[in-house]
Amino acid sequence: MSTFLTIAMPKGRIFEEAVHLMREAGFPLPEEFDESRKLILDIEEANMRFILAKPMDVVTYVEHGVADIGIAGKDVMMEEARDVYEVLDLKISHCYLAVAGLPNTVIRDVAPKVATKYPNVASSYFREQGEQVEIIKLNGSIELAPLIGLADRIVDIVSTGQTLKENGLVELERIADITSRLIVNPVSYRVKDQIIDELVEKLSKVIE
Ligand code: PRP
């Protein structure tokens, strides 16, 4: 009997590039994949089950072993230490984490407010800079915070830079470059090492 592999895929902006990469590597992902609202898609001829989750949750599924492997942004991996192996830089979904704000803002507070989806990354960044800040955790549309006076600055992902530009914000500091990573559950790696190594090898060949 062939080994069955469950793969957690991130919905949203990484999804398209991740699906493209899997197809390039020879995995027969059906067209249904691109349009479907289904959250579980089985590809029986390849012995694969794909589950579609929010990017931040992909790591949770893999950590708990309900998915053997997953695709997760380095941003998510940096935010929380998780019990998963990061085995391959897929070199897709290039973007970076940056500090941004309104131009020419004079900050008078002892601890300026920083809004972000990444409270741990932001805290350690400002600690390393020797700056005292107050972190405000948001779940999305982070760029809104300085516009309506919730925060002085934001720490967020910049991809094309369009969101910053259209909202009159400027990039102030660059924190880290981000790409998507292939992550593996440690137990799955022991039990299904052969099939996972094969998958890693196929993906490695098509990564630019
Ligand atoms: C991300 C990020 C920025 C935006 C950057 O948000 O948080 O808001 O993309 O992309 P850009 O530089 O190409 O404009 P996302 O669209 O994932 O949604 P969110 O606001 O719900 O986090």
Coordinates of N, CA, C and O in Angstrom, one line a residue, residues 46 52 104 120 146 148-149 170-171 179:
A46 N -2.6 10.3 -6.8 CA -1.3 10.7 -6.3 C -1.1 10.4 -4.8 O -0.1 10.7 -4.1
L52 N -7.0 23.1 2.8 CA -6.8 24.6 2.6 C -7.1 25.3 3.9 O -8.2 25.3 4.4
N104 N 6.7 62.2 7.7 CA 6.9 63.4 8.6 C 6.1 63.4 9.9 O 5.7 64.4 10.4
N120 N 5.2 39.4 18.1 CA 6.5 38.9 18.6 C 7.6 39.4 17.8 O 8.6 39.9 18.3
P146 N -2.5 53.7 11.4 CA -2.0 55.1 11.5 C -2.9 56.1 10.9 O -2.9 57.3 11.3
I148 N -6.1 56.3 11.1 CA -7.2 56.8 12.0 C -6.8 57.0 13.4 O -7.6 57.1 14.4
G149 N -5.5 57.1 13.6 CA -4.9 57.5 14.9 C -4.8 56.4 16.0 O -4.7 56.7 17.1
V170 N 4.5 55.6 4.2 CA 5.9 55.4 3.7 C 6.6 54.3 4.5 O 6.4 54.2 5.7
E171 N 7.5 53.6 3.8 CA 8.3 52.6 4.5 C 9.4 53.3 5.2 O 10.1 54.2 4.7
T179 N 10.0 34.6 2.3 CA 9.6 33.7 1.2 C 8.8 32.6 1.8 O 8.8 32.4 3.1

